[in-house]
Short mmCIF file of C-alpha atoms in Angstrom, two decimals:
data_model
loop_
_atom_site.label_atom_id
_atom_site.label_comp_id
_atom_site.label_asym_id
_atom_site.label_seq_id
_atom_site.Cartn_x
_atom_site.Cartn_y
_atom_site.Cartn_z
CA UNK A 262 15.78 -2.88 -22.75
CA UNK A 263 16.10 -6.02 -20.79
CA UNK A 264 16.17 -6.81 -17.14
CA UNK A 265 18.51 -9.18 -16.37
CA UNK A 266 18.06 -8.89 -12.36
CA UNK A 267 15.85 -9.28 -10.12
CA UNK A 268 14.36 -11.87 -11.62
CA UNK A 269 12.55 -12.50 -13.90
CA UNK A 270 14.44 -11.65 -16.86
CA UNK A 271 12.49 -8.77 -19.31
CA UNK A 272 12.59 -7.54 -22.02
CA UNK A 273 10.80 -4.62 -22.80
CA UNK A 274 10.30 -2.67 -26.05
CA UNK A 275 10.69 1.47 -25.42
CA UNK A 276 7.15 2.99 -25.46
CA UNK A 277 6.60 6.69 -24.59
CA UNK A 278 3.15 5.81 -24.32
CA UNK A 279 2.71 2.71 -22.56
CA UNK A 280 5.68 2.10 -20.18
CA UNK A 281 5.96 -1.13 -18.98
CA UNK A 282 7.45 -1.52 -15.01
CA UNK A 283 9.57 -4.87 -14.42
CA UNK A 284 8.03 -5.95 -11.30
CA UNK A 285 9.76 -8.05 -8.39
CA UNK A 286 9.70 -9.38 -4.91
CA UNK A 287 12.06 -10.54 -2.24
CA UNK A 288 12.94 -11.20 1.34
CA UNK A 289 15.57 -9.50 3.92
CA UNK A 290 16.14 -11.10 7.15
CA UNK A 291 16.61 -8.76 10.02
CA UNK A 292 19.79 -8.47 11.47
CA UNK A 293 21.89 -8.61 8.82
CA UNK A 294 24.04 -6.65 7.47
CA UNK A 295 25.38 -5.60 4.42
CA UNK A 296 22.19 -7.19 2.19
CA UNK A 297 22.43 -6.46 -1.26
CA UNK A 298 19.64 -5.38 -3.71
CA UNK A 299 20.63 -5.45 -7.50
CA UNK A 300 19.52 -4.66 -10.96
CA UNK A 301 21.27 -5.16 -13.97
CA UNK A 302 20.32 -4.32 -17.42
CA UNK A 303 20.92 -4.11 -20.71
CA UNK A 304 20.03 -1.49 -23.41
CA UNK A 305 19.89 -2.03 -27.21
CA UNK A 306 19.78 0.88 -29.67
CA UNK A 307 19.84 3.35 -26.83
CA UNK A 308 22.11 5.55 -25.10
CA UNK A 309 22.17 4.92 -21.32
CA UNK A 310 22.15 8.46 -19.87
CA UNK A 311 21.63 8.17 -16.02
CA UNK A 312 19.40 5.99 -13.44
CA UNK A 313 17.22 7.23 -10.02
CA UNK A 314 16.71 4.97 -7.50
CA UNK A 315 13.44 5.90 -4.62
CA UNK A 316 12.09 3.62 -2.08
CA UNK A 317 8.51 4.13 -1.21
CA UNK A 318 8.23 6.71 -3.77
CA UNK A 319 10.50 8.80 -2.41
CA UNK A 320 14.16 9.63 -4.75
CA UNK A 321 16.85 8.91 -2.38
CA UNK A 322 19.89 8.42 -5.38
CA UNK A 323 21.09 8.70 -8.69
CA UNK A 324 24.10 7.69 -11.35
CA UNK A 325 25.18 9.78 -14.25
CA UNK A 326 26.32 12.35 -14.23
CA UNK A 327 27.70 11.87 -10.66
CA UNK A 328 26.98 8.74 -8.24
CA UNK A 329 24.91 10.41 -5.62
CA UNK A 330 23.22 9.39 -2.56
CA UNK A 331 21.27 11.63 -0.49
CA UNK A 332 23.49 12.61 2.92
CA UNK A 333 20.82 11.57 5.27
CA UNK A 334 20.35 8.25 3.81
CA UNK A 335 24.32 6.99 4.16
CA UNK A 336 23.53 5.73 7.34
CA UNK A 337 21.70 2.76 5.93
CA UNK A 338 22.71 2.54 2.11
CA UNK A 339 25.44 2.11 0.01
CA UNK A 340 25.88 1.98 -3.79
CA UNK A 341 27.75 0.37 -6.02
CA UNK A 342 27.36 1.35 -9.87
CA UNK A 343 29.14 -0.73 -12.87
CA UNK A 344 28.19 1.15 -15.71
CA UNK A 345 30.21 -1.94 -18.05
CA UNK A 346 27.86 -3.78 -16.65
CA UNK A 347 24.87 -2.04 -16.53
CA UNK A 348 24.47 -3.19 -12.81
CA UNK A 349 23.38 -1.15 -9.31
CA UNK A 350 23.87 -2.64 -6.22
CA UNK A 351 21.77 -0.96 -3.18
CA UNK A 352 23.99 -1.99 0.10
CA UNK A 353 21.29 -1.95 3.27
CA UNK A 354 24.11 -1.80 6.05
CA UNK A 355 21.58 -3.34 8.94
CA UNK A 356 18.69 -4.90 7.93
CA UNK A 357 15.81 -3.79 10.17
CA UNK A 358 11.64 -3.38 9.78
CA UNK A 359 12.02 0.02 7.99
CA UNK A 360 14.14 -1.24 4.89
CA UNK A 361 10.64 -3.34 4.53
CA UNK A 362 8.68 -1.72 1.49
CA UNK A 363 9.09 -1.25 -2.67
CA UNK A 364 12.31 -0.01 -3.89
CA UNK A 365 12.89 1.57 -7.72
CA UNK A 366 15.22 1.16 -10.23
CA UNK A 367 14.63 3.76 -13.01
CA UNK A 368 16.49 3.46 -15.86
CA UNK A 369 16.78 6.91 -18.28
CA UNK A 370 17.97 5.91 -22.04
CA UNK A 371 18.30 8.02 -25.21
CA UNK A 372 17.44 7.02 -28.56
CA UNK A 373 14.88 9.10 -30.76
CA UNK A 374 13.29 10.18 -27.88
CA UNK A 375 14.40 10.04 -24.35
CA UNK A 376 12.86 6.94 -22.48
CA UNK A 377 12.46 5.77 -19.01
CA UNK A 378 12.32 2.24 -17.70
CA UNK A 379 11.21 1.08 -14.41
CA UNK A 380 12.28 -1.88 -12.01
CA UNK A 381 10.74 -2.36 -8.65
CA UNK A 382 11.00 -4.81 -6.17
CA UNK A 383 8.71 -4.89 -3.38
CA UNK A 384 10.92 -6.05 -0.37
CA UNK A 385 9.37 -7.99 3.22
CA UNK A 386 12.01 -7.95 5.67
CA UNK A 387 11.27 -11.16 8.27
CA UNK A 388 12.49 -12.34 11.20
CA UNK A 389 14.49 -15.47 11.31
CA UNK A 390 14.51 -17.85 14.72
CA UNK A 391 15.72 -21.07 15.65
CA UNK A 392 13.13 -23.04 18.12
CA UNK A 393 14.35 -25.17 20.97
CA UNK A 394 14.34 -28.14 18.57
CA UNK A 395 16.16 -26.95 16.17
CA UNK A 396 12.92 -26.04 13.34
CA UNK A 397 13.69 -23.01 11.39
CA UNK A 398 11.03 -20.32 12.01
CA UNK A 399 10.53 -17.51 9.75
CA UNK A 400 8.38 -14.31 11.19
CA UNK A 401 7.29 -11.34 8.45
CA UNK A 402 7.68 -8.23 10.22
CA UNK A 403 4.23 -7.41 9.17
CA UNK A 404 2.63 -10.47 9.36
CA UNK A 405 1.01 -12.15 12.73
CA UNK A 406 1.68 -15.85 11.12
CA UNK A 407 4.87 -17.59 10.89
CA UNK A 408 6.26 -20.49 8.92
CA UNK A 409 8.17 -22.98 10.18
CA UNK A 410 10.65 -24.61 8.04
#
């Protein structure tokens, strides 16, 4: 299996022993809509046979058999599945403080056995100002500091 996004790229050999997560970070600025969270992967000598996404631990969708998102979530999230591909896109429809936290991209393959493979990006969503002069100042939701660019 290899991860081709989020960064970094991964490849990791199927062990039902010793899985091996893909781990990844990123920013959302507040405000906007429509962001886009992706994961695209490719499987070699294995079946793909469906993928769960969670956020915070918690399973809010799936692909395979059915493209499913949980009704209370549809609100803030949209998915778009290429199974050619092998890429998910997680729409966040308004960016805000609560989409801040680690989202999961579990992959569920066949070959021998059945094996699962794990992507997950921890996400900080920050606040983006302009001061009166023009410097870019960026604001972590969670953070008291902030860095101006």
């Amino acid at each position: 299996m290899t991860w081709n996004e989020p960064p970094p790229n991964q490849t990791i050999q199927a062990d039902l022993l010793n899985p091996l997560d893909h781990l990844s970070s990123g920013k959302l600025h507040a405000g906007t809509i429509n962001a886009n969270l992706s994961w695209q992967f490719t499987l070699t000598a294995l079946s793909f046979t469906g993928l769960h996404l969670s956020f915070n631990g918690i399973f809010f969708g799936n692909v395979e058999p059915l493209t499913f998102l949980q009704s209370k979530l549809k609100h803030r999230f949209g998915l778009d599945w290429n199974h050619n591909q092998g890429i998910i896109r997680l729409i966040i429809f308004n960016v805000t403080s609560e989409e801040s936290g680690t989202y999961s991209c579990k992959v569920l393959a066949q070959g021998s056995y059945p094996y699962e493979f794990e992507s997950k990006v921890q996400v900080d969503v920050v606040n983006v100002q302009v001061d009166d002069v023009g410097k870019l100042k960026v604001k972590s939701i969670h953070d008291s500091h902030m860095n101006i660019l």
